[in-house]
Amino acid sequence: MAIVANRAEIGLKDIGTSVQVPDDPRAKLMFYLKSMCTVLDLDDPNISRLIDYRNYLLTAAEEAQLLLLCYALSPDELNGKCIFQDENGEMCGNRVNAFYELSAVQNRFLVTENILIGNQQRHVKKMMFYKMSFIQDYYLVPMIVLKVRLDAILEAQRMSRPAITYNQPTNNYRSTYTPTRYFGLII
């Protein structure tokens, strides 16, 4: 089932607030994840550390989790379902993104009622409109910067571990088996 919405009619409530995001790729990616959690109503204590963009210093393991979650919740997966590009600023105004809560059936944007994220079905009650600069600044560039950083950390960890080698077993044994015939078959 789908819901169709239009800002010109009653039914969309602007629920966004203005925030200051630190100029750090981790903070920006954490803000992106927080935005997707807002839209999808994901309220998980395990994610709370990863969406606290004001406290963006993360461990290598937390950075890896952040990258994996953001990859799973990529704009490609959610665009046209619960997030919508708005380059002309009709919904965003002068902001790079804007959040709206659905309160009635309307007739402009098709919103899927349920979205499957991982193995969980999520009910869509909110949507986000964005300008491409939001995706560029809060998803694409941070993902590239953090992926390079994460790859470097993982490579350094791999290089610091001693290599494990396995010796192939040698065939230094001689078989004493003599084939036997049973009912005309060689065994």
Coordinates of C-alpha atoms in Angstrom, one line a residue:
M1 CA 0.0 0.0 0.0
A2 CA 1.3 3.5 -0.7
I3 CA 0.5 6.9 0.6
V4 CA 0.6 9.9 -1.7
A5 CA 1.5 13.3 -0.1
N6 CA 1.6 17.0 -1.3
R7 CA 2.9 19.9 0.8
A8 CA 0.3 22.2 -0.7
E9 CA -2.4 20.3 1.2
I10 CA -2.8 19.7 4.9
G11 CA -1.2 16.6 6.0
L12 CA 2.6 17.3 6.2
K13 CA 4.0 18.7 9.4
D14 CA 7.5 20.2 9.3
I15 CA 9.3 18.6 12.3
G16 CA 12.9 19.6 11.5
T17 CA 15.1 21.7 13.6
S18 CA 18.3 23.6 12.8
V19 CA 21.5 22.0 14.0
Q20 CA 25.3 22.6 13.8
V21 CA 27.2 19.6 12.6
P22 CA 31.0 19.7 13.3
D23 CA 33.2 19.8 10.2
D24 CA 34.5 16.3 10.5
P25 CA 33.7 13.4 8.2
R26 CA 32.7 11.1 11.1
A27 CA 30.3 13.8 12.5
K28 CA 28.8 14.3 9.1
L29 CA 28.2 10.6 8.5
M30 CA 26.8 10.3 12.0
F31 CA 24.4 13.1 11.2
Y32 CA 23.3 11.3 8.1
L33 CA 22.7 8.1 10.1
K34 CA 20.7 10.1 12.7
S35 CA 18.6 11.6 9.8
M36 CA 17.9 8.1 8.5
C37 CA 17.1 6.9 12.0
T38 CA 14.6 9.8 12.4
V39 CA 12.9 9.0 9.1
L40 CA 12.7 5.2 9.8
D41 CA 12.0 5.6 13.5
L42 CA 15.0 3.5 14.4
D43 CA 15.4 3.8 18.2
D44 CA 18.1 1.3 19.2
P45 CA 20.4 1.8 22.1
N46 CA 23.2 0.1 20.1
I47 CA 23.0 2.8 17.5
S48 CA 22.8 5.8 19.9
R49 CA 26.6 6.1 20.2
L50 CA 26.8 6.2 16.4
I51 CA 24.3 9.0 15.9
D52 CA 25.8 11.3 18.6
Y53 CA 27.4 13.5 16.0
R54 CA 28.5 16.1 18.5
N55 CA 30.8 13.5 20.1
Y56 CA 32.2 12.1 16.9
L57 CA 35.5 10.6 18.1
L58 CA 35.0 6.9 17.4
T59 CA 37.0 3.8 17.9
A60 CA 38.0 1.8 14.8
A61 CA 35.3 -0.7 15.5
E62 CA 32.7 2.0 15.9
E63 CA 33.8 3.6 12.6
A64 CA 33.4 0.2 10.9
Q65 CA 29.9 -0.1 12.4
L66 CA 29.0 3.4 11.2
L67 CA 30.2 2.7 7.7
L68 CA 28.3 -0.6 7.5
L69 CA 25.0 1.0 8.8
C70 CA 25.3 3.9 6.4
Y71 CA 26.0 1.6 3.6
A72 CA 22.9 -0.4 4.4
L73 CA 20.9 2.8 4.7
S74 CA 22.3 4.4 1.5
P75 CA 20.4 7.1 -0.3
D76 CA 20.1 4.7 -3.3
E77 CA 18.1 2.3 -1.1
L78 CA 15.8 4.9 0.4
N79 CA 15.3 7.5 -2.3
G80 CA 11.7 7.5 -3.5
K81 CA 10.6 5.5 -0.5
C82 CA 11.0 7.8 2.4
I83 CA 13.6 10.4 1.3
F84 CA 13.1 12.6 -1.8
Q85 CA 15.3 14.9 -3.7
D86 CA 14.2 18.6 -3.6
E87 CA 16.6 20.7 -5.6
N88 CA 14.2 23.5 -6.3
G89 CA 13.7 24.0 -2.5
E90 CA 10.0 23.6 -2.5
M91 CA 10.1 21.5 0.6
C92 CA 13.6 22.3 2.0
G93 CA 13.5 26.0 1.6
N94 CA 17.0 27.3 2.3
R95 CA 18.0 24.2 4.3
V96 CA 19.9 21.2 2.9
N97 CA 17.3 18.8 4.3
A98 CA 13.9 18.9 5.9
F99 CA 11.8 16.4 7.8
Y100 CA 8.1 16.1 7.6
E101 CA 5.6 13.9 9.4
L102 CA 2.8 12.4 7.5
S103 CA -0.7 13.0 8.8
A104 CA -3.0 12.4 5.8
V105 CA -3.2 11.0 2.4
Q106 CA -2.3 13.5 -0.3
N107 CA -1.3 13.6 -4.0
R108 CA 2.2 14.5 -4.9
F109 CA 5.0 12.2 -3.6
L110 CA 4.6 8.4 -3.5
V111 CA 5.6 7.1 -0.1
T112 CA 5.8 3.4 0.5
E113 CA 3.9 2.5 3.7
N114 CA 6.4 -0.1 4.7
I115 CA 10.1 -0.5 4.0
L116 CA 12.2 -3.6 4.6
I117 CA 15.5 -2.8 6.3
G118 CA 17.6 -5.8 6.8
N119 CA 15.1 -8.4 8.0
Q120 CA 12.8 -5.8 9.7
Q121 CA 9.8 -4.2 8.1
R122 CA 9.6 -0.5 9.1
H123 CA 6.4 1.6 8.9
V124 CA 7.0 4.9 7.2
K125 CA 5.5 7.9 9.2
K126 CA 8.1 10.5 8.4
M127 CA 9.9 11.5 5.3
M128 CA 12.9 13.7 4.5
F129 CA 13.4 16.0 1.5
Y130 CA 17.0 16.9 0.6
K131 CA 19.1 18.8 -1.8
M132 CA 21.9 16.9 -3.4
S133 CA 24.4 19.0 -1.4
F134 CA 23.1 17.1 1.7
I135 CA 23.9 13.7 0.2
Q136 CA 27.3 15.0 -1.1
D137 CA 28.3 16.6 2.3
Y138 CA 26.8 14.2 4.7
Y139 CA 27.1 10.8 2.9
L140 CA 29.3 10.6 -0.2
V141 CA 32.4 12.6 0.9
P142 CA 32.4 11.2 4.5
M143 CA 31.9 7.6 3.2
I144 CA 34.9 8.0 0.9
V145 CA 37.1 9.7 3.6
L146 CA 36.2 7.2 6.3
K147 CA 36.5 4.2 4.0
V148 CA 40.0 5.2 3.1
R149 CA 40.8 5.7 6.8
L150 CA 39.2 2.4 7.8
D151 CA 41.0 0.5 5.0
A152 CA 44.3 2.0 6.3
I153 CA 43.5 1.0 9.9
L154 CA 42.6 -2.5 8.8
E155 CA 45.6 -2.9 6.6
A156 CA 47.9 -1.7 9.4
Q157 CA 46.3 -4.2 11.8
R158 CA 46.7 -7.0 9.2
M159 CA 50.4 -6.1 8.7
S160 CA 51.1 -6.0 12.5
R161 CA 49.9 -9.5 13.0
P162 CA 52.3 -12.4 12.4
A163 CA 51.5 -14.3 9.3
I164 CA 50.1 -17.7 9.9
T165 CA 51.4 -20.4 7.6
Y166 CA 50.2 -23.9 7.1
N167 CA 52.4 -26.7 5.9
Q168 CA 50.8 -29.0 3.4
P169 CA 50.9 -32.6 4.6
T170 CA 53.4 -34.7 2.7
N171 CA 52.6 -38.0 1.2
N172 CA 55.5 -39.9 2.9
Y173 CA 53.5 -43.1 3.6
R174 CA 53.3 -46.3 1.7
S175 CA 50.1 -48.2 1.4
T176 CA 50.2 -51.8 2.3
Y177 CA 46.8 -52.3 1.0
T178 CA 46.3 -55.2 -1.4
P179 CA 43.2 -55.2 -3.5
T180 CA 40.9 -58.1 -2.8
R181 CA 38.2 -59.7 -5.0
Y182 CA 34.7 -60.2 -3.7
F183 CA 32.0 -61.5 -6.0
G184 CA 34.0 -60.4 -9.0
L185 CA 34.6 -56.8 -7.7
I186 CA 38.0 -55.5 -6.7
I187 CA 37.9 -53.8 -3.4

